[in-house]
mmCIF file of C-alpha atoms and ligand atoms in Angstrom:
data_model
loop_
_atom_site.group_PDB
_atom_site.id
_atom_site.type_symbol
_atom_site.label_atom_id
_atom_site.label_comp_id
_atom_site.label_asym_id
_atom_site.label_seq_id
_atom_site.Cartn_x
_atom_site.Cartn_y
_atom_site.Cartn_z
ATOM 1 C CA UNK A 1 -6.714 46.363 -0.210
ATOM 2 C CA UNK A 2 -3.330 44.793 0.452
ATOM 3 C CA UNK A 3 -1.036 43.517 -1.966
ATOM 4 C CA UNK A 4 1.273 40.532 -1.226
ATOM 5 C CA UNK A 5 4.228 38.852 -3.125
ATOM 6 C CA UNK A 6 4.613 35.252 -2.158
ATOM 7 C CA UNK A 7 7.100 32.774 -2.632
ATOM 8 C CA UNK A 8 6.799 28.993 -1.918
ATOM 9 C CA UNK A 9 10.097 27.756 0.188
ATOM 10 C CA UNK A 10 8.832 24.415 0.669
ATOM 11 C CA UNK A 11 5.548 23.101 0.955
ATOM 12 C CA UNK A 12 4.825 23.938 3.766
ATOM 13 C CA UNK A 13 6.645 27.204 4.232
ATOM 14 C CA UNK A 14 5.931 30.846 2.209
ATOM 15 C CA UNK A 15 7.960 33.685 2.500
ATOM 16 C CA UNK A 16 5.676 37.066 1.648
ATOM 17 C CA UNK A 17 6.319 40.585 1.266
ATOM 18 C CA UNK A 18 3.916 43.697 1.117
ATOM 19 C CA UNK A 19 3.518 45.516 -2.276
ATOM 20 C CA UNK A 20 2.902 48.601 -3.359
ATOM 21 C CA UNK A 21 2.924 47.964 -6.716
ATOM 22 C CA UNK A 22 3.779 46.361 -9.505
ATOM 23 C CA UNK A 23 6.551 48.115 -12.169
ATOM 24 C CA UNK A 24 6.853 45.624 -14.562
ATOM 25 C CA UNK A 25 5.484 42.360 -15.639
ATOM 26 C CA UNK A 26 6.500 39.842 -18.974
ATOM 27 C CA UNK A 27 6.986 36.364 -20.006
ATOM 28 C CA UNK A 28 10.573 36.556 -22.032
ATOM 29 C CA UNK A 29 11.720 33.959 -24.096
ATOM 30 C CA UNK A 30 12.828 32.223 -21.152
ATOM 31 C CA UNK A 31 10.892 32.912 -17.989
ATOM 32 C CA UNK A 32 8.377 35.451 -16.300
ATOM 33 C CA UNK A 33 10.013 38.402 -15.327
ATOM 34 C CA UNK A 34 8.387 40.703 -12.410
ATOM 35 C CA UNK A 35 9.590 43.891 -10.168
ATOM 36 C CA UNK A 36 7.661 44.741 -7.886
ATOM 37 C CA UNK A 37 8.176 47.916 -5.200
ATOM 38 C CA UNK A 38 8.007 47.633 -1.784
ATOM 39 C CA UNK A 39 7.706 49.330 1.967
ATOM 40 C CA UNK A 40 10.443 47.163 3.880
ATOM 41 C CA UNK A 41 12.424 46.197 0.810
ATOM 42 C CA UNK A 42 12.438 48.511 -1.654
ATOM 43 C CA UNK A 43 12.338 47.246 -5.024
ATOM 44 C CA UNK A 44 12.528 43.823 -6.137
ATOM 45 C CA UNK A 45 12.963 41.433 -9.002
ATOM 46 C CA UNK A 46 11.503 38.269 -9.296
ATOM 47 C CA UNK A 47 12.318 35.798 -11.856
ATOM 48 C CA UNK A 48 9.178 32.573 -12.428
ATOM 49 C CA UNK A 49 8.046 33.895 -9.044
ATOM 50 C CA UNK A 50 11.829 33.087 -7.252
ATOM 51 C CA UNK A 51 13.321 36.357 -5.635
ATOM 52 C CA UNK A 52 16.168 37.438 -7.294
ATOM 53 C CA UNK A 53 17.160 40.471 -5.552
ATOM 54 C CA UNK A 54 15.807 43.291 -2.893
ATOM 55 C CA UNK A 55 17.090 46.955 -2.642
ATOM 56 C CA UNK A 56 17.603 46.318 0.285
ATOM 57 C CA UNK A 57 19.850 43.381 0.917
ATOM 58 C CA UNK A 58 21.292 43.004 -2.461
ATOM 59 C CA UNK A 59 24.535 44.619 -1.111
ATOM 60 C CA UNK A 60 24.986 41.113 0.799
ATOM 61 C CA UNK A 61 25.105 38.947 -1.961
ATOM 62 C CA UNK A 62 26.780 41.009 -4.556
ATOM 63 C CA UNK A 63 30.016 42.146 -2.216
ATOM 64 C CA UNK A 64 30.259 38.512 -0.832
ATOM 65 C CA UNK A 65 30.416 36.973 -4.558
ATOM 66 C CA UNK A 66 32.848 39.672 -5.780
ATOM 67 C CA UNK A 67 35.578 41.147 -2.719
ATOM 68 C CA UNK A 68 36.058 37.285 -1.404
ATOM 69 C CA UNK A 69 38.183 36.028 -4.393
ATOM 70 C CA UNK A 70 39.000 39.243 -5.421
ATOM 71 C CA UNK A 71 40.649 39.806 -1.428
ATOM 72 C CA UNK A 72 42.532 36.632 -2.478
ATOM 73 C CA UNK A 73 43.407 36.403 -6.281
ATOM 74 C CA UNK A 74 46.303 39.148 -6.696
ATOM 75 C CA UNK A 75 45.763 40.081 -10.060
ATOM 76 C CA UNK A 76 42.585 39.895 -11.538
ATOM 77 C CA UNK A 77 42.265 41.530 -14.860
ATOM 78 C CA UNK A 78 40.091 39.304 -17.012
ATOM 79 C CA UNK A 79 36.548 38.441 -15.277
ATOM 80 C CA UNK A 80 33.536 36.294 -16.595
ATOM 81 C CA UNK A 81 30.047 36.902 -15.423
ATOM 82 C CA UNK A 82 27.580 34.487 -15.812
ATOM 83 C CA UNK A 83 23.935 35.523 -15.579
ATOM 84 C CA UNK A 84 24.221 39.082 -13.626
ATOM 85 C CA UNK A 85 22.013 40.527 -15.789
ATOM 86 C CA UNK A 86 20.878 43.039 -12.871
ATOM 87 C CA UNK A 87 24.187 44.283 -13.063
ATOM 88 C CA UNK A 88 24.940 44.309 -9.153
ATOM 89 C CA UNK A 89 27.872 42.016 -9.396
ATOM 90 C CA UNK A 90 29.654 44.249 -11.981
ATOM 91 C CA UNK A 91 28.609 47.184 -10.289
ATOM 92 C CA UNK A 92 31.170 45.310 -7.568
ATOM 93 C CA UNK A 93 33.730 44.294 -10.252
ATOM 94 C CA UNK A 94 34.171 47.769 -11.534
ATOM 95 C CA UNK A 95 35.077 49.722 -8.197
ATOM 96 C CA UNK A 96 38.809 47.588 -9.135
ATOM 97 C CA UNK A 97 40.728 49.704 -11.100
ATOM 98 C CA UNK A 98 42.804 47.022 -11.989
ATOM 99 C CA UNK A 99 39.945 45.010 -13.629
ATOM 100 C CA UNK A 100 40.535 45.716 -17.488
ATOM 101 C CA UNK A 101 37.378 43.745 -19.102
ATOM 102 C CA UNK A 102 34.424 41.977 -17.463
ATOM 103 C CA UNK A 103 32.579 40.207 -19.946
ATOM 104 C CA UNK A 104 28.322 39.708 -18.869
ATOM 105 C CA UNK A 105 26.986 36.393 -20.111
ATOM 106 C CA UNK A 106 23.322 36.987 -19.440
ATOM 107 C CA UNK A 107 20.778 34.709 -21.542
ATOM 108 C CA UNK A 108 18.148 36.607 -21.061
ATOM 109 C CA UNK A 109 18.675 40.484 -22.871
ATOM 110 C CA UNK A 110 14.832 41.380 -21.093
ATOM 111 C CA UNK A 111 16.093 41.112 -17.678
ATOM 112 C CA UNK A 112 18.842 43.271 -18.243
ATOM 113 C CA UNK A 113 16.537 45.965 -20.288
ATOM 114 C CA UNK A 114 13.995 45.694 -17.009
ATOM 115 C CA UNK A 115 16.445 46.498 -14.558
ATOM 116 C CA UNK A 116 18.242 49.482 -16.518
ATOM 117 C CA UNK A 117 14.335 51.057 -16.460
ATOM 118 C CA UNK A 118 13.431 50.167 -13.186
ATOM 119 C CA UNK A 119 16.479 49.160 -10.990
ATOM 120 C CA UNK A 120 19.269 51.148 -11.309
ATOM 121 C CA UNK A 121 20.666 50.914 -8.327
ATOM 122 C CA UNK A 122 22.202 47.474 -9.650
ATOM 123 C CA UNK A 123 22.557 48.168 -13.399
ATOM 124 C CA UNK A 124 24.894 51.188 -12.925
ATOM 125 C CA UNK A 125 27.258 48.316 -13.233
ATOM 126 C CA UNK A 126 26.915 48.182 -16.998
ATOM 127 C CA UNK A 127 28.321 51.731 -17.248
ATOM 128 C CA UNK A 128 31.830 51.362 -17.093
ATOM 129 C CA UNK A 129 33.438 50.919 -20.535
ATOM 130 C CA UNK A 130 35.068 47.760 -19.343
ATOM 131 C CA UNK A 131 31.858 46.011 -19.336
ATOM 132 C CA UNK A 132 31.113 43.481 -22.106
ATOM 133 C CA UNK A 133 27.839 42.094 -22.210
ATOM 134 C CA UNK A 134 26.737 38.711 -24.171
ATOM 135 C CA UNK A 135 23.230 37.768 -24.655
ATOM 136 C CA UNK A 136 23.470 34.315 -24.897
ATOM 137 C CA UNK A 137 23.567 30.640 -22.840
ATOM 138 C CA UNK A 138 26.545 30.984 -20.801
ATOM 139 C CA UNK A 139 26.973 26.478 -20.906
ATOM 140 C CA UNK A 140 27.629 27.199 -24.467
ATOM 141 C CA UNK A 141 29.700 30.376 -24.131
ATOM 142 C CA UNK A 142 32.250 29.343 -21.952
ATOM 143 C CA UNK A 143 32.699 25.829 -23.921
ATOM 144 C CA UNK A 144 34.283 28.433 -26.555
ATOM 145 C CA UNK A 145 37.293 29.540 -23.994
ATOM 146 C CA UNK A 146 40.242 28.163 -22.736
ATOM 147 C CA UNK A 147 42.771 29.870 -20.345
ATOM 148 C CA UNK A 148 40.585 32.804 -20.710
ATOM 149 C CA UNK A 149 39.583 34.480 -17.599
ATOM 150 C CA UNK A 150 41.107 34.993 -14.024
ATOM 151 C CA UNK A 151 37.751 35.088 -12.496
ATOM 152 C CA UNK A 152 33.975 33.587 -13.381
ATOM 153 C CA UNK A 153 31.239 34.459 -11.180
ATOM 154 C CA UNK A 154 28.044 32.465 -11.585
ATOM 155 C CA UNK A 155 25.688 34.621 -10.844
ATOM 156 C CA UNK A 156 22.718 32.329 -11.976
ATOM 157 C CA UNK A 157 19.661 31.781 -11.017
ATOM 158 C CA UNK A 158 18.330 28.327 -9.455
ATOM 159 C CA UNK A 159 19.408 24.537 -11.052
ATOM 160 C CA UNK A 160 15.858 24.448 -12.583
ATOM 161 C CA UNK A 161 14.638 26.664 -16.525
ATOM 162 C CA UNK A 162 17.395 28.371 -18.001
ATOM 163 C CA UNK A 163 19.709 27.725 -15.467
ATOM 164 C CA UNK A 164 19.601 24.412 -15.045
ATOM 165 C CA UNK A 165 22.438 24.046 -17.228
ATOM 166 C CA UNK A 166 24.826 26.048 -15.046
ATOM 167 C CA UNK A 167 24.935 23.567 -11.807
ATOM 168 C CA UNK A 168 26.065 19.869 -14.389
ATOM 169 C CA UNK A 169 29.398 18.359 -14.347
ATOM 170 C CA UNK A 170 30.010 19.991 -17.943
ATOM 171 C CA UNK A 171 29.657 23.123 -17.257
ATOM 172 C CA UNK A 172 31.961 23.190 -14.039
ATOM 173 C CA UNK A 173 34.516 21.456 -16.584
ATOM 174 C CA UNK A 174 34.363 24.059 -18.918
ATOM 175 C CA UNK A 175 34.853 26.724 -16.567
ATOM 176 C CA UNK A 176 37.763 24.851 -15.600
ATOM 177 C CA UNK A 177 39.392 24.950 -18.860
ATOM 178 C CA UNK A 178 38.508 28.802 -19.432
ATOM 179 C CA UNK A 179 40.244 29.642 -16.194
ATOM 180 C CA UNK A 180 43.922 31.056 -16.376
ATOM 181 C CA UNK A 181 46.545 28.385 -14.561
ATOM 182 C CA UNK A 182 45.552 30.208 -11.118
ATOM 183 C CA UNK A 183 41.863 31.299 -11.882
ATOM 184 C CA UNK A 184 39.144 31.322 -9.211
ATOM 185 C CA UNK A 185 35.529 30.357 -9.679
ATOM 186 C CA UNK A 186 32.949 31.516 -7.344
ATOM 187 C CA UNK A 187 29.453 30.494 -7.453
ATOM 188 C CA UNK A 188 25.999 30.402 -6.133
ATOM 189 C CA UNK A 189 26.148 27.631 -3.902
ATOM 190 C CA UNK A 190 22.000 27.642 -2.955
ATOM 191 C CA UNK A 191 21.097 27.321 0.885
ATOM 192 C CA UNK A 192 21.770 23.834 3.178
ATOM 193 C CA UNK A 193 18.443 24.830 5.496
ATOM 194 C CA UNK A 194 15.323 23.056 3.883
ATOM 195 C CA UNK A 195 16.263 19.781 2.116
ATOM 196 C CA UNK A 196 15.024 20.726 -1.044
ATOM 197 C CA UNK A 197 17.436 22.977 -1.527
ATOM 198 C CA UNK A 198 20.359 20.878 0.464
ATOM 199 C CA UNK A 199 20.057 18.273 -2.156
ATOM 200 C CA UNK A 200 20.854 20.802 -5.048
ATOM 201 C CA UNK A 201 23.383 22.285 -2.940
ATOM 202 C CA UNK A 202 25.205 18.846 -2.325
ATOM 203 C CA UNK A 203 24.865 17.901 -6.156
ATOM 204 C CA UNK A 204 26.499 21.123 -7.067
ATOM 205 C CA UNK A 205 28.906 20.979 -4.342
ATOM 206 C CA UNK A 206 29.914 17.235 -5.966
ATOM 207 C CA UNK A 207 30.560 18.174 -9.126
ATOM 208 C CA UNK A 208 32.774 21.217 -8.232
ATOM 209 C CA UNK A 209 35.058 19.169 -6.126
ATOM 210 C CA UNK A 210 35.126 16.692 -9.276
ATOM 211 C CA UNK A 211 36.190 19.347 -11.135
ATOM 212 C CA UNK A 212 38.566 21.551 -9.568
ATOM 213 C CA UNK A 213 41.754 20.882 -6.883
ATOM 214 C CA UNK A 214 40.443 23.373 -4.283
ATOM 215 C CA UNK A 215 37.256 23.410 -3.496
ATOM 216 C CA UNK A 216 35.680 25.784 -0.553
ATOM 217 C CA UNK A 217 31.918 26.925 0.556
ATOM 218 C CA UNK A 218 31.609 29.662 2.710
ATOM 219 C CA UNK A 219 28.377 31.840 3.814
ATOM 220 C CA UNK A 220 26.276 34.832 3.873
ATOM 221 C CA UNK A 221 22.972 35.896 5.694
ATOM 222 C CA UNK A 222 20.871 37.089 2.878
ATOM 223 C CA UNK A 223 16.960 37.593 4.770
ATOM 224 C CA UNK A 224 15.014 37.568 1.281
ATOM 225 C CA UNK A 225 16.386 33.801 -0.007
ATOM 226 C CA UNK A 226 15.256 30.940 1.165
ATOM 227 C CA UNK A 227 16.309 30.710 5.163
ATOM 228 C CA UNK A 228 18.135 33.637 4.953
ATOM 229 C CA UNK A 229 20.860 31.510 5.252
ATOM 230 C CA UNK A 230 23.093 31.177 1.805
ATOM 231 C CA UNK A 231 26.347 29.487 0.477
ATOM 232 C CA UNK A 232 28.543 30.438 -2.053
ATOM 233 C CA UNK A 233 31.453 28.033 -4.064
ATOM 234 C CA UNK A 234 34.741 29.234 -4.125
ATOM 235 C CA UNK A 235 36.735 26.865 -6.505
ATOM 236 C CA UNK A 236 40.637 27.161 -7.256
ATOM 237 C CA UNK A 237 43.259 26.109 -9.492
ATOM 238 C CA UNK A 238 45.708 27.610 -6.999
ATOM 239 C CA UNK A 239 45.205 29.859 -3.889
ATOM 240 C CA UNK A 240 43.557 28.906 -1.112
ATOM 241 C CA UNK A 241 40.772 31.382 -0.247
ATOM 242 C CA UNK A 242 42.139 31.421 3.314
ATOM 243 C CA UNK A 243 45.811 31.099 3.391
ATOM 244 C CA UNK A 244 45.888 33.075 0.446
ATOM 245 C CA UNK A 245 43.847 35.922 1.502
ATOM 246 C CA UNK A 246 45.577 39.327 1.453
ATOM 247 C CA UNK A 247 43.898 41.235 3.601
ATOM 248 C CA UNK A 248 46.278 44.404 3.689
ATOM 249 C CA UNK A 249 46.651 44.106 -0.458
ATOM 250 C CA UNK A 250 42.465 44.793 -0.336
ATOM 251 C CA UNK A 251 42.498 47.218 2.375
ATOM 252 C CA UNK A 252 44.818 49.651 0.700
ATOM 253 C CA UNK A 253 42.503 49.657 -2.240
ATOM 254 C CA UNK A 254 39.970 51.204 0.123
ATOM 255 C CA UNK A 255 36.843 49.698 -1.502
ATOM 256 C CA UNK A 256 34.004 50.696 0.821
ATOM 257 C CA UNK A 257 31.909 47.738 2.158
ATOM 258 C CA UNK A 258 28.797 47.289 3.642
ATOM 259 C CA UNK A 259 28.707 43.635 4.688
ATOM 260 C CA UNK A 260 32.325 42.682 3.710
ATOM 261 C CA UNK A 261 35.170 43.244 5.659
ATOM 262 C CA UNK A 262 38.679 40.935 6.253
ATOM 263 C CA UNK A 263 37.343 39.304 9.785
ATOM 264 C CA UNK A 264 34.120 38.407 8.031
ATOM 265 C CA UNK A 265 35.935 36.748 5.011
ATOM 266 C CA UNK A 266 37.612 34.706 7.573
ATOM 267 C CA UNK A 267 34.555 33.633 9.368
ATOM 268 C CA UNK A 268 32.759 33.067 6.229
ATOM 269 C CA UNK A 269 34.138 30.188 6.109
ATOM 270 C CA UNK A 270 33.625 28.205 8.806
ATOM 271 C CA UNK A 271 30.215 26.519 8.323
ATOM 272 C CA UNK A 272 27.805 25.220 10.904
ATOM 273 C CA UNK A 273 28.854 21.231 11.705
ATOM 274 C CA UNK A 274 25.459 20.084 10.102
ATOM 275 C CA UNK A 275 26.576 22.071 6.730
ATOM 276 C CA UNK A 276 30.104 20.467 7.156
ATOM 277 C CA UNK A 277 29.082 16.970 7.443
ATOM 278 C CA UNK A 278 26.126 17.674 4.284
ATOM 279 C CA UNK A 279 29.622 18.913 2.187
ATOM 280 C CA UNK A 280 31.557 15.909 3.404
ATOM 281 C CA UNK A 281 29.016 13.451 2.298
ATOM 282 C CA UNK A 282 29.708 14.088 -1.135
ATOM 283 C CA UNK A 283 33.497 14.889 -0.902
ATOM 284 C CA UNK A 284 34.302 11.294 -0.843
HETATM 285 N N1 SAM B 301 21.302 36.721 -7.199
HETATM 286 C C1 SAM B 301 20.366 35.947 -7.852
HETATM 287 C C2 SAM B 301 19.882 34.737 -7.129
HETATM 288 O O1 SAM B 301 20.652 33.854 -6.775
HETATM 289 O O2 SAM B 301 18.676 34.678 -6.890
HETATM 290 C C3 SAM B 301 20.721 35.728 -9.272
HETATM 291 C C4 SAM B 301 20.272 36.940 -10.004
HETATM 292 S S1 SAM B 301 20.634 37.101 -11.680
HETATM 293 C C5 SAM B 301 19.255 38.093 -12.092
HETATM 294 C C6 SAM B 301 20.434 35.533 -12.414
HETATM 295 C C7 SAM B 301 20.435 35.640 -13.936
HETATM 296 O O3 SAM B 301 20.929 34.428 -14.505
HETATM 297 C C8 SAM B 301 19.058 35.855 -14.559
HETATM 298 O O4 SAM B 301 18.988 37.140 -15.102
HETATM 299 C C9 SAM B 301 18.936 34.760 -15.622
HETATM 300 O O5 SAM B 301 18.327 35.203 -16.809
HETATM 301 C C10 SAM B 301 20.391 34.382 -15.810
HETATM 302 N N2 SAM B 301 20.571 33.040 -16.364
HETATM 303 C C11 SAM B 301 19.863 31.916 -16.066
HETATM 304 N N3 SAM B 301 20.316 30.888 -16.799
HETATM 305 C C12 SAM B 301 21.331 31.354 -17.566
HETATM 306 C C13 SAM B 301 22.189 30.761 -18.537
HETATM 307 N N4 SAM B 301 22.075 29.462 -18.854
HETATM 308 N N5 SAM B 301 23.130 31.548 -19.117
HETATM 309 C C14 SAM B 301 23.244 32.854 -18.802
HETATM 310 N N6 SAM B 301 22.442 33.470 -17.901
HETATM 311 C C15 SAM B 301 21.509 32.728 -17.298
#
């Protein structure tokens, strides 16, 4: 008998994977949470039936959300996580020595419990002393802050459920105010393939650029999400994610990178025409 994970990525498109089997299953508080293992990916997590993360290309998305402003913002000590709760993207934050507190806003404490038990090769980041984590709403967390942090990573999941809240004008705002005078924000910045997801993508794109005086998208090739083809949000009080990269400063910390490297933070940036005209749309 064969076993198969599938997830919708339009209607007329399905993305499956073959399963061994099943680790864990449960409806939290706030949405079904599955991990499944696999031949060609390893393990996975699924959150409401979305794919969250693979073994095996998690390293993508979790090196291209962290090293890029962290290759550009000189001195990062304070960092805000929002979501995360598989711990990859502190497991990034915490190769910096220089980083002296991350603090995890995940709202759901069941996701992070699931991946300690079944995934640890991404929640090893919650080891490190420096690690805070928060079980709660991260909208309503960071209204709390001002000149707080010199990063925040949204690390969320899709603008739909719990996360919904984490793509509207307010929250952008209030990550705004609970950035330092030169903090960064980088974000999730869903895929421009199907238009579906180009729509959310433009929307969130929008707001940022409403809410911050630098605002950049640049890309990854992650196979498991939705086209394989994914953006991420940098947005800036201050540097410039390209002009302001220091590639020598990151080198000499010799952080050792799978996907990541100083070239590929260059070329990251430049976006397909059909993805820069989709961003200029809604620049204004
Ligand atoms: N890399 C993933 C992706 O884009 O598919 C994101 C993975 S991470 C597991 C996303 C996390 O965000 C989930 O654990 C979810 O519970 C959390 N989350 C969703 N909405 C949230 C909110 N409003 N506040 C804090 N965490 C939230």
């Amino acid at each position: 008998m064969e076993l198969w994970f599938t997830e919708k990525h339009t209607e007329h498109v399905k993305f499956s994977i073959q399963v061994d089997r099943q680790l864990y299953s449960s409806q939290s508080e706030f949405q079904r949470i599955d991990i499944f293992s696999s031949k060609e990916f390893g393990r996975f997590l699924t959150l409401d039936g979305y794919m969250m993360l693979t073994q095996k290309d998690e390293f993508i998305y979790h090196e291209m959300m962290v090293h890029v402003p962290m290759a550009v913002h000189p001195k990062v000590r304070k960092v805000l996580v929002i979501g995360g709760g598989d711990g990859g993207t502190a497991r990034e934050l915490i190769r910096y020595p220089a980083i002296e507190q991350i603090d995890v806003v995940e709202i759901d404490e069941e996701v992070v419990s699931a991946c300690r038990t079944h995934l640890p090769q991404t929640a090893c980041g919650f080891d490190d002393e420096r690690v805070r984590l928060y079980y709660e709403d991260g909208l309503k967390y960071v209204r709390r802050y001002e000149d707080a942090y010199d990063l925040i990573l949204v690390d969320s999941t899709d603008p739909f459920g719990p996360g919904e809240g984490l793509f509207t004008k307010e929250f952008y705002g209030n990550c705004y105010k609970a950035l330092k005078a030169d903090g960064i924000m980088v974000n999730q910045h869903e895929s421009p393939f199907y238009p579906n997801d180009a729509v959310a993508m433009q929307r969130a794109h929008k707001r940022i650029v409403d809410s911050f005086p630098i605002s950049k998208v640049y890309q990854a090739h992650i196979p498991t999400y939705p086209s394989g083809h994914w953006l991420f949000g940098f947005a800036s009080k201050r540097y410039h994610p390209l002009a302001d990269q220091d590639a020598d400063r990151w080198k000499a910390l010799g952080i050792q990178t799978r996907y990541y490297n100083e070239q590929l933070h260059k070329g990251a940036f430049a976006l397909p025409n059909y993805v820069e005209e989709m961003l200029e749309k809604v620049e204004g």
